[in-house]
CSV table of C-alpha atoms in Angstrom, one decimal:
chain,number,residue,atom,x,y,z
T,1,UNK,CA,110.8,131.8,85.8
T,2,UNK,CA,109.3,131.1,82.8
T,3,UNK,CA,112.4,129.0,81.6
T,4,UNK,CA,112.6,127.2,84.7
T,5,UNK,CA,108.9,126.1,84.4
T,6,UNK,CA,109.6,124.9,81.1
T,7,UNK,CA,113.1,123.3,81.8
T,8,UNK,CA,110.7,121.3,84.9
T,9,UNK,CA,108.3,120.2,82.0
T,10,UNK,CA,110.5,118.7,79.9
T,11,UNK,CA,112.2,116.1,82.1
T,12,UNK,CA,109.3,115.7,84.4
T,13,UNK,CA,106.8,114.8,81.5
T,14,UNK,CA,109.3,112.1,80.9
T,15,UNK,CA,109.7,110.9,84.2
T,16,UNK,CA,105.8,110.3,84.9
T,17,UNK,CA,105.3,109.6,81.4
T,18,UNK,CA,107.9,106.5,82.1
T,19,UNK,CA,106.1,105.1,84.7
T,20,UNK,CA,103.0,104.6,82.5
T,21,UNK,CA,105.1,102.9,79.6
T,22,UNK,CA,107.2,101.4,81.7
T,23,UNK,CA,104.1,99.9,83.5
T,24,UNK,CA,102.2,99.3,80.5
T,25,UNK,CA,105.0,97.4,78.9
T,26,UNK,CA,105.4,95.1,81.8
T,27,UNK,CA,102.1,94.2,81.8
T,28,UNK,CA,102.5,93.5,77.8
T,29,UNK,CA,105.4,91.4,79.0
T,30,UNK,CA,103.6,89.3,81.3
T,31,UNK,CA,104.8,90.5,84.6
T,32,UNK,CA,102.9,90.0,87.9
T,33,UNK,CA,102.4,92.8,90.0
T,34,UNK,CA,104.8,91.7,92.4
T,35,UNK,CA,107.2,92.4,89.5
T,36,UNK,CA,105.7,95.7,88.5
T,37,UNK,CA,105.9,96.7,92.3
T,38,UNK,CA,109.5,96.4,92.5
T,39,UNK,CA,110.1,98.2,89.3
T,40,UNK,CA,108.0,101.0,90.6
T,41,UNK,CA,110.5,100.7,93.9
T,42,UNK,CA,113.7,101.0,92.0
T,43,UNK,CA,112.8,103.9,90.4
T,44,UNK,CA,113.2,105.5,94.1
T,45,UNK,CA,116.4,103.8,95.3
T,46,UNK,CA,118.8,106.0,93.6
T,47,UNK,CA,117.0,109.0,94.8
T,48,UNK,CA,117.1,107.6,98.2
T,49,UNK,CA,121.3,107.2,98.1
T,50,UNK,CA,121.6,110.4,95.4
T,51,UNK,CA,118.8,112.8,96.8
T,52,UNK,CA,121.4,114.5,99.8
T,53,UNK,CA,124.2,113.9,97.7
T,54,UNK,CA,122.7,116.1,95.2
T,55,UNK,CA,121.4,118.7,97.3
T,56,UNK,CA,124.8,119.5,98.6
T,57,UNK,CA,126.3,119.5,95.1
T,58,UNK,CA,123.6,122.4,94.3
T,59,UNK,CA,124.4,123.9,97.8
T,60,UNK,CA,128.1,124.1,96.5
T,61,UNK,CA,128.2,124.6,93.1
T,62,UNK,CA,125.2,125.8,92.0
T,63,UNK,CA,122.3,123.8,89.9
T,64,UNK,CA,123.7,124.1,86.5
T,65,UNK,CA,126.1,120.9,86.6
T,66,UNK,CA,123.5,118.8,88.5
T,67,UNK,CA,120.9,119.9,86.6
T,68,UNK,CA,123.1,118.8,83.4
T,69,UNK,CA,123.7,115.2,85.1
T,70,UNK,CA,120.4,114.7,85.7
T,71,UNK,CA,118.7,115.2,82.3
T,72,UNK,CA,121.8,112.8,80.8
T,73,UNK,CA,120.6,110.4,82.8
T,74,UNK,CA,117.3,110.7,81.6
T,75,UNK,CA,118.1,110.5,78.2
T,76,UNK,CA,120.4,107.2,78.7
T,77,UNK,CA,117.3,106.1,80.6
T,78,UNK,CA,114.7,106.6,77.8
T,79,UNK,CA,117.0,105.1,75.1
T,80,UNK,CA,117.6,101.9,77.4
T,81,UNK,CA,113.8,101.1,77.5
T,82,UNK,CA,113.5,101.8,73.6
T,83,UNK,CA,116.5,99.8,72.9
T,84,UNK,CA,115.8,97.1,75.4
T,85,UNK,CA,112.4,96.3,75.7
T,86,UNK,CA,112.4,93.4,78.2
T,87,UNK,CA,111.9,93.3,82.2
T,88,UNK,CA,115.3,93.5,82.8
T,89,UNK,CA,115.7,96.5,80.9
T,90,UNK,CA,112.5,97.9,82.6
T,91,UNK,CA,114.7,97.6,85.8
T,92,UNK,CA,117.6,99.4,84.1
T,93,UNK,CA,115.4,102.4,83.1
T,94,UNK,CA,113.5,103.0,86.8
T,95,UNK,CA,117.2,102.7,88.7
T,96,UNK,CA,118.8,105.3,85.9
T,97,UNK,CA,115.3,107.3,85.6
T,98,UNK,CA,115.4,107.8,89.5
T,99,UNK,CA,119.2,109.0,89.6
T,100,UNK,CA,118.3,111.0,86.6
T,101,UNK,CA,115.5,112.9,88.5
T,102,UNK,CA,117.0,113.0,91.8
T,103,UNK,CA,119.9,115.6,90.5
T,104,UNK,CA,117.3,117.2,88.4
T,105,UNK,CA,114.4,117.6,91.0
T,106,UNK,CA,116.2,119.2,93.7
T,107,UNK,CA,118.0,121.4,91.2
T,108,UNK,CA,115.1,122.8,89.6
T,109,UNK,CA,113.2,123.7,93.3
T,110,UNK,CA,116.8,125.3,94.5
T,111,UNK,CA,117.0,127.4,91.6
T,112,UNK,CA,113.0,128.5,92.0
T,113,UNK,CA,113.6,129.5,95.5
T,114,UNK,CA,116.5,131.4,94.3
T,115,UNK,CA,114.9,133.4,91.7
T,116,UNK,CA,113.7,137.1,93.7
T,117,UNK,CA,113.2,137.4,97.2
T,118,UNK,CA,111.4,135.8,100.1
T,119,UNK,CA,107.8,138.0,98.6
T,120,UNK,CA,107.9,136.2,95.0
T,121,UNK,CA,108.6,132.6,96.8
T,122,UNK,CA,105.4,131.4,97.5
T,123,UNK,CA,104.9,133.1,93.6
T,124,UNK,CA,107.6,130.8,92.3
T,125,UNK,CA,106.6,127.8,93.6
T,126,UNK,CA,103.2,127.7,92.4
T,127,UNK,CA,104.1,128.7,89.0
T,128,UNK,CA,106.7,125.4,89.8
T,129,UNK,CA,104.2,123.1,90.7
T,130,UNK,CA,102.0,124.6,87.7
T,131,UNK,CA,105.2,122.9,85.5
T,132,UNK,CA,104.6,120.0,87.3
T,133,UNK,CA,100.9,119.8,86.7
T,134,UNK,CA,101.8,120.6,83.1
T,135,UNK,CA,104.2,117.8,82.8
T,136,UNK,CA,101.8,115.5,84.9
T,137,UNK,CA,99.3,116.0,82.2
T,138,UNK,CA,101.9,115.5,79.1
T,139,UNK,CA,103.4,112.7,80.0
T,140,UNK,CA,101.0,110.0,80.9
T,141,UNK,CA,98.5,111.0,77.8
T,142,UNK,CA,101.5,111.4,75.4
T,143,UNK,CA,102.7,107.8,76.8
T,144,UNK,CA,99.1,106.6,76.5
T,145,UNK,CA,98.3,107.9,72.5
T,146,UNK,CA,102.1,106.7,71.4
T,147,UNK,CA,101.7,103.1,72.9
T,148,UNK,CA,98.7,102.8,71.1
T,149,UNK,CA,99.5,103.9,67.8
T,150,UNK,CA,103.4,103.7,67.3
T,151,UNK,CA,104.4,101.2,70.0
T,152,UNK,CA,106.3,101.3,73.3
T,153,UNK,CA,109.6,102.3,71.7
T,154,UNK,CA,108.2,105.4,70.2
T,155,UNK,CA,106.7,106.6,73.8
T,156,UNK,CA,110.6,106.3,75.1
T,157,UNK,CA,112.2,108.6,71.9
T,158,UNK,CA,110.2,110.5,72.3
T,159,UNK,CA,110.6,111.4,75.9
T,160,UNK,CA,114.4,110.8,75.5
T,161,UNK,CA,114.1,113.9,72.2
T,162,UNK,CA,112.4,116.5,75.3
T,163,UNK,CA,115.2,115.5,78.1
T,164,UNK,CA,118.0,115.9,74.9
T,165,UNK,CA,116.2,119.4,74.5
T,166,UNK,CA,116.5,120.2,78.0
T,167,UNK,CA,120.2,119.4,77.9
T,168,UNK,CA,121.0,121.3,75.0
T,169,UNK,CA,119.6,124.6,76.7
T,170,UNK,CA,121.6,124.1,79.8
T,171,UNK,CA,124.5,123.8,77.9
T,172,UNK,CA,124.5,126.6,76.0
T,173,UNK,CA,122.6,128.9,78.6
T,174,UNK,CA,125.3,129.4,81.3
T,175,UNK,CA,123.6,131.9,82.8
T,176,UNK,CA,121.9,129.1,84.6
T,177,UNK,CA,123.7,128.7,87.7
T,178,UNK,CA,121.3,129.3,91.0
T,179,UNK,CA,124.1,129.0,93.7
T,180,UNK,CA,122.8,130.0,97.0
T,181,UNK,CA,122.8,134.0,97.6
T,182,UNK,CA,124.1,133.8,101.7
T,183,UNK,CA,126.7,131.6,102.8
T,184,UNK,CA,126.1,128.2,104.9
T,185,UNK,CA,125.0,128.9,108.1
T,186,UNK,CA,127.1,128.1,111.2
T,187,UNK,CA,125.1,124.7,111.7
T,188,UNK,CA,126.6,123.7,108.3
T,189,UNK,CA,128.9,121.1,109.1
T,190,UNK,CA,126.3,118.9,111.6
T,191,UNK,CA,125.2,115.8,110.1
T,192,UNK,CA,122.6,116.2,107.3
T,193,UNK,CA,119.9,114.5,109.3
T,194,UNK,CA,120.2,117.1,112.6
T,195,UNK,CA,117.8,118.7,110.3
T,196,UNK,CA,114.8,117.0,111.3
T,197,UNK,CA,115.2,118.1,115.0
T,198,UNK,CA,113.5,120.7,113.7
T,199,UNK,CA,109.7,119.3,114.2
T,200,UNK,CA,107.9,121.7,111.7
T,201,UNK,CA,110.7,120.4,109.1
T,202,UNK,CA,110.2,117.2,110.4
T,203,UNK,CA,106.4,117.0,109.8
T,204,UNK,CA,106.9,118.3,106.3
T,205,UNK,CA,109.4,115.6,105.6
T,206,UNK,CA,106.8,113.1,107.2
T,207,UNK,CA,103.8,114.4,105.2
T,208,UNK,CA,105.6,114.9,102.1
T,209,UNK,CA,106.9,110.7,101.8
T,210,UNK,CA,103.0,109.5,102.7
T,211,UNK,CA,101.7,112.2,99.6
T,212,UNK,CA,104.0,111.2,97.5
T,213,UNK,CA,103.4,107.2,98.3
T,214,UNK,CA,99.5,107.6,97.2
T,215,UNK,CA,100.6,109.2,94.1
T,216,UNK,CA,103.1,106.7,93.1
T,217,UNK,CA,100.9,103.8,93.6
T,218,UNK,CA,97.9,105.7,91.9
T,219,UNK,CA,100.2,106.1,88.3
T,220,UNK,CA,101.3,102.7,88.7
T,221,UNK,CA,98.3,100.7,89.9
T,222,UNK,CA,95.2,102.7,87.9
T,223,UNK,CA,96.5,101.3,84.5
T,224,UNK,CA,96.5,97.6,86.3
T,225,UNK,CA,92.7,98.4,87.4
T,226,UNK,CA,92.2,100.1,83.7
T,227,UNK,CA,93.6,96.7,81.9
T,228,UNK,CA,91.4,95.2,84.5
T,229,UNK,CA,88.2,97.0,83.5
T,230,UNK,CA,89.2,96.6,79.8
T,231,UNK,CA,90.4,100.4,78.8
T,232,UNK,CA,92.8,100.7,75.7
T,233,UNK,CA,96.2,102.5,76.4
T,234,UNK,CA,94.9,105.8,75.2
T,235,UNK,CA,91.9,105.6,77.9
T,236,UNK,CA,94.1,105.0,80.8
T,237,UNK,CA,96.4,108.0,79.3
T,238,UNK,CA,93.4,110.3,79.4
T,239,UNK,CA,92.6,109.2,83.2
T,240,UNK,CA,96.2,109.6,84.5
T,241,UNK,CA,96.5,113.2,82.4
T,242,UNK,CA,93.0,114.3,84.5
T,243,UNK,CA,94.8,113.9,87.8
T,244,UNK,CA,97.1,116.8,86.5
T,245,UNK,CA,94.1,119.1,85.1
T,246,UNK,CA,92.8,118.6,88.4
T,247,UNK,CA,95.8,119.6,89.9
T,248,UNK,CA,96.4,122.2,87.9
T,249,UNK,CA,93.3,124.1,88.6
T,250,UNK,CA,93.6,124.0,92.3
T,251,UNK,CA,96.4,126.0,92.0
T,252,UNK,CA,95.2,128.5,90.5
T,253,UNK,CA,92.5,128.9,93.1
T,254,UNK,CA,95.4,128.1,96.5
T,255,UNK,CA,96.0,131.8,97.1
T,256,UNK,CA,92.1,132.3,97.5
T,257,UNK,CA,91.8,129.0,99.8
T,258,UNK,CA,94.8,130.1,102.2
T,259,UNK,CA,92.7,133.4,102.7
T,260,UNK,CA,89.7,131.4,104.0
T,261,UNK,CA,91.5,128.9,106.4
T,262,UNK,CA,94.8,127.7,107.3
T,263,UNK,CA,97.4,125.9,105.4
T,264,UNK,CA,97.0,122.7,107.9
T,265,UNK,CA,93.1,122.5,107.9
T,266,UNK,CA,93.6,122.8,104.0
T,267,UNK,CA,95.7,119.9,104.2
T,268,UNK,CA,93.7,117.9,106.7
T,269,UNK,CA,90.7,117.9,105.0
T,270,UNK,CA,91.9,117.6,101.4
T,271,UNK,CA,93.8,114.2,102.4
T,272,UNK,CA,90.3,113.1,104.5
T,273,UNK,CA,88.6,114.0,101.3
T,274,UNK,CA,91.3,112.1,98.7
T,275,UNK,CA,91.1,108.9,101.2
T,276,UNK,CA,87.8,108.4,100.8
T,277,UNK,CA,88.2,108.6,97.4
T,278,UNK,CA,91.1,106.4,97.1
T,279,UNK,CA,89.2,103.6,99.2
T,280,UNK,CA,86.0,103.9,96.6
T,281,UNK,CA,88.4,103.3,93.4
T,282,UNK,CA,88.4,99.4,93.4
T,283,UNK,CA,84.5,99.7,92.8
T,284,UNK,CA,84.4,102.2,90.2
T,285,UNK,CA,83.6,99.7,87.0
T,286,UNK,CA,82.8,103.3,84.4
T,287,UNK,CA,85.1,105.2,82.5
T,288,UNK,CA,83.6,108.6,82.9
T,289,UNK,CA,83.1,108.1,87.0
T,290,UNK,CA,86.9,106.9,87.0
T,291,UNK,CA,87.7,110.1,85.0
T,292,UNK,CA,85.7,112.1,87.9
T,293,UNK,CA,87.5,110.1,90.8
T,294,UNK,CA,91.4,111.1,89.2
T,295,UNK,CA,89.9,114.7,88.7
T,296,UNK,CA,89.0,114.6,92.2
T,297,UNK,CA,92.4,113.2,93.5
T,298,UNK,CA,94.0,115.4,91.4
T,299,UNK,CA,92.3,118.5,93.4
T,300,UNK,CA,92.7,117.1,96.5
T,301,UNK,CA,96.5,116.1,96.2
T,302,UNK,CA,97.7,119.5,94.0
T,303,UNK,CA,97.3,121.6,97.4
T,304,UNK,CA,100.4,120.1,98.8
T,305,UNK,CA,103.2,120.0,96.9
T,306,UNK,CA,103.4,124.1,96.1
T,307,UNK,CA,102.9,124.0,100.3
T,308,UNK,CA,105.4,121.5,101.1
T,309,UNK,CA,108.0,123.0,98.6
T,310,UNK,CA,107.6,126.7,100.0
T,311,UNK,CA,107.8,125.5,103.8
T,312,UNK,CA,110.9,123.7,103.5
T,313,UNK,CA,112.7,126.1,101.9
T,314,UNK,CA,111.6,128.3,104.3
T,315,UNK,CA,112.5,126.5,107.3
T,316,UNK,CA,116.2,125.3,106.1
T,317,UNK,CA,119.1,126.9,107.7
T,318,UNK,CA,121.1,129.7,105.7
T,319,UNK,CA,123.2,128.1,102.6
T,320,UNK,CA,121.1,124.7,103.0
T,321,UNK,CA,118.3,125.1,101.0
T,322,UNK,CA,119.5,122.2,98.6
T,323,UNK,CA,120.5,120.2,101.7
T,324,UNK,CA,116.9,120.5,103.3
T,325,UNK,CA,115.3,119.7,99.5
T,326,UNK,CA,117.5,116.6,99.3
T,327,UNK,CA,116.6,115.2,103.1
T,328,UNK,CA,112.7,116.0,101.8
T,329,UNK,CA,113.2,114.1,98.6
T,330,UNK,CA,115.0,111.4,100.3
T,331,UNK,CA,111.8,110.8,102.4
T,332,UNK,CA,109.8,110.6,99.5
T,333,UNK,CA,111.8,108.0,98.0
T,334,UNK,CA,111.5,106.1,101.6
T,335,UNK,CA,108.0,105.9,100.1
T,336,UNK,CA,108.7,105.0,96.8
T,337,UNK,CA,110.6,102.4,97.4
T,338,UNK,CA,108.9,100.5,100.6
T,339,UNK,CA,105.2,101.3,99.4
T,340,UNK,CA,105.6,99.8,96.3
T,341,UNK,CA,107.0,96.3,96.9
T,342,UNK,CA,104.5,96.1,99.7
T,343,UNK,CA,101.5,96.7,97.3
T,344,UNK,CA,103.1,95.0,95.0
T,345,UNK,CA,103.0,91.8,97.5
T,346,UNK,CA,99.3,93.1,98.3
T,347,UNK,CA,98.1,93.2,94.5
T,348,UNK,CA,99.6,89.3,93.2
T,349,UNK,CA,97.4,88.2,96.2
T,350,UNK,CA,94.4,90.0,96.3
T,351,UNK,CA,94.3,92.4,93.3
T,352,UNK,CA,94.6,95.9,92.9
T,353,UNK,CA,91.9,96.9,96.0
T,354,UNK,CA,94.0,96.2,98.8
T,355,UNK,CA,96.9,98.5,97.2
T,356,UNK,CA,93.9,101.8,96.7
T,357,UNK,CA,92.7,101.1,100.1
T,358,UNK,CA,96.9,101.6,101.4
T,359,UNK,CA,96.7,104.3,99.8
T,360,UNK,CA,93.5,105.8,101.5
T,361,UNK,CA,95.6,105.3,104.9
T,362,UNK,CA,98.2,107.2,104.2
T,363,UNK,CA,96.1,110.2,103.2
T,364,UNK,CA,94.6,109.7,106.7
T,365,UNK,CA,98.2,109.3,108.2
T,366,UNK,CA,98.7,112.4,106.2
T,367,UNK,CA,95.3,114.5,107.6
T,368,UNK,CA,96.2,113.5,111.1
T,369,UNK,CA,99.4,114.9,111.2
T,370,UNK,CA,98.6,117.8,109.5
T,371,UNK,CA,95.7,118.3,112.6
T,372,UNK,CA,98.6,118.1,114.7
């Protein structure tokens, strides 16, 4: 498990460590955030056409080969925007970092879920989401410190020298193949989305896309209100890697919480809590209370993905575990793609405000389905 937490870190570092440069360097470019809001949407429309695609793949042939797809892509997508720093070549690296990713992602949750039995699931997946936390924390203060002192093109090599890491252990470790351990259940051959008639699967698809919405526009909009407020590079690294501390501690204490109360009310008031946070950001002027708010959000927002991982695994049919992590991830990147260009429209009229205060619905959205 161990290898598959690391083998998580060292593409997803790159991947949110991307969105910072990429972000970063279109604002250097002069780009309005209309502009930056579509760049953040293509970096979820390959996902969005690749996601199921990639899930079946897994389903069929294990998640070495996609796995091995996905972290080539990132590499080609890293060297593009150190090669190619302009706009266009900003759009180049979201559409190739989000294919990248969307093999990768599912992949790497397939092949947790595979690893034991049903008892070390819940286990595996929070020692998962710990990798992503991890990552989370890397990438955006690694992107923040290298910006500043050696230049955008040294934050891309630098992520493009950890995905050509990754690639080199899953070429010479075939004993890296995860393929499912029953066959496809008798359901296998309905149409991918007869899935959601499930509604617990459905709700877990639903709430999954609005979580992952706030924390897109949160990594792509807090270094607009950082430039804003006048914070160097490094500053808005720092704030961006304190999401993932915060994130990473709650963890640690989710299998004492889940004793106290139930896995919705956990989820309820956690998204209450992160909205009203979210809707204060545009008034936070300070450094250290902007710190505090991304710690918070951080908390509040690492209590769902270990529980949205585990529950949709655990609700796909027999064989379609990939299948169900593709249709999941294909919600998500719903989000990533319409949120974006609408608070992108939302921020070159009005500022970056209106695009927290989407976000603060959507955690509500989020809270009252998870009452339901």
């Amino acid at each position: 498990m161990i290898l598959v937490v690391l083998l998580c870190a060292a593409i997803h570092s790159g991947y949110i460590g991307s969105k910072v440069a990429v972000s970063l360097l279109a604002i250097n470019l002069g780009a309005s955030p209309s502009t930056i809001g579509v760049i953040a949407a293509l970096y979820g429309v390959a996902p969005l056409i690749l996601a199921v695609h990639s899930g079946r793949l897994s389903d069929r042939v294990g998640v070495r080969l996609p796995l091995l797809i996905g972290a080539g892509l990132v590499v080609l997508a890293m060297l593009t925007g150190a090669l190619f720093p302009s706009i266009g070549g900003l759009f180049v690296v979201a559409l190739l970092m989000g294919g990248g990713f969307a093999y990768y992602n599912v992949s790497i949750q397939n092949l947790a879920g595979f690893i034991g039995g049903p008892a070390e699931r819940p286990r595996n997946f929070a020692w998962l989401s710990m990798g992503y936390s991890i990552s989370a924390f890397i990438g955006p203060m690694y992107a923040g410190f290298a910006i500043e002192y050696l230049g955008h093109s040294a934050a891309f090599l630098g992520f493009a020298l950890s995905a050509i890491v990754a690639v080199l252990v899953l070429a010479l470790d075939r004993g890296i193949t995860g393929k499912p351990p029953v066959p496809r259940s008798e359901d296998a051959q309905h149409k991918t989305f007869d899935l959601l008639r499930d509604p617990p699967l459905r709700n877990v698809v639903i709430m999954s896309g609005l979580m992952v919405a706030a924390w897109e526009m949160f990594i792509f909009y807090m270094p607009l209100h950082g430039h804003e407020m006048g914070l160097s590079a490094s500053t808005i690294g720092v704030v961006l890697g304190v999401y993932s501390v915060g994130a990473f501690f709650v963890r640690f204490l989710l299998p004492m919480l889940l004793k106290r109360t139930s896995p919705a009310r956990l989820l309820s008031v956690s998204m209450a809590i992160g909205a009203v946070i979210y809707a204060a950001l545009p008034s936070i002027g300070i450094a250290w209370l902007l710190l505090a708010a991304s710690f918070t959000i951080g908390l509040v927002l690492g209590v769902c993905q270990p529980l949205s991982m585990t529950l949709a695994f655990e609700r796909s049919p027999a064989g379609r575990t990939g299948e169900v992590t593709g249709v999941r991830l294909t919600a998500n990147n719903v989000a990533r793609v319409l949120v974006p260009v609408l608070a992108g429209v939302l921020g070159t009229g009005f500022g970056a405000a209106p695009v927290f205060w989407l976000n603060a619905m959507n955690l509500l959205a989020v809270s009252w389905l998870a009452r339901r």
